């Protein structure tokens, strides 16, 4: 009895710390997503204005946009994993009995986690290669690898999200599409 | 190798994996078979990032952001009101209004799903009150929203343009003709439906009401001017037109209509950012997949096996249409474009067909397929948005799908439907 209590306590402490880290990451993702999209708009508009008013384009506008879109994509990917919002074709899945659905969902999130973590590993390798070649963005003048740094992080966070969902599916009742989305009636799509 | 890749992809897709995984898994299988070494997965990462980076793709999140702002604000309602005061008193007037409003909203936004929400939301209750059957209304809204996929700006066209390396402005203008034709045919069908089912006709608006409605819609009508005028006047690139329409949407909704606040804007940007992540990781995974395919020369092998290049242009167009139509019945159109365009692109080049015509046809199929049972993704949007059972959403679709397929056949035999405007605008 006592033993389980302490175990529960220490476990809940770890869970609390993890939850704290997790919500910080979520906030960071939200910030990158929203500000990345806004910065893309500002940057593109600034380029238009510069072309009309000063008669020449901002030479690094496209490079900046490429950087922003990478940030937004990999932040958005993690965020969507957290909220179970990645697009999937669930037509057959939806018709399966509960037990089969739970098994299949556990398999889906586990395999997805593995792929994401493997890609995180290879993207570290890729970023390191780009770094050692010392490529520089021609207009911005900053090293290319800097714009890629968020990529492995994004894959890693997404992989962890799916891994946690796998654990949740194994250890808890019900079917979990993501760490915070449990399957109930048909999930609602916000457009 | 091609067979293993496609089997892996199909199996994971049908089991309900997030759609990036079937693409990534198939590409991984390909890489391992090609190089005998998973370590080459690094190239996959390189290809993914290369697929996400093209500057012209920035137009996609920008148009989505503009549409998101308008959908939450008043622009859509004002456009709908304007259409209604002019056509609601004819036979089937409310239905014709819905079709026209979808086309018009398609000219300010590039997404079918935004159109379902923006036009279907306010018009469905009015049509129910007006005596239309719900199954007809739902089918009408879902299918008319597909016009938004063809009328510029169009997210499907942007992605096709980037993947096939063809001109996005030319694709945009080529979509107008078929889009308007569909609008016309849907309107005619609506009138026939209203006549057969004896749907009562609405009272005509007075000229004063019309004047007020037009005045109220003047601001939102600036969008097509910016987008279509800006791109074809050579003032903006599609990406710039998209960013300027974001600015214009903000200007209207925040300053003029005061319908959203800057704080709302942040949360709208957040949701656009998430959808961007979801779509662009697919774009990246698609690029990796396409790279493996072309590295292994699979497209040539595959199309050579069915004698694709010796078929003659009409047969080629039929094969392409059929493939995309079937693909889009099952999977999100963006994914289908990402997977299939790289397979067909080299062969299309060698047949000498106009890539703009092929693109218009493909985007048309994508639009049709995504509203076709069993799995067309717009059907599920409608199920979620209107909270109606799936069976009711699909009940009224067959006449619409029939009309859309007829337009595809017309387009194959009369390419000028799409190319006429393009030729005029670009002096070809």
XYZ file of C-alpha atoms in Angstrom, chain B residues 104 336 376:
3
model
C -17.867 34.688 -55.799
C -3.255 13.102 -54.729
C -14.620 12.648 -50.687
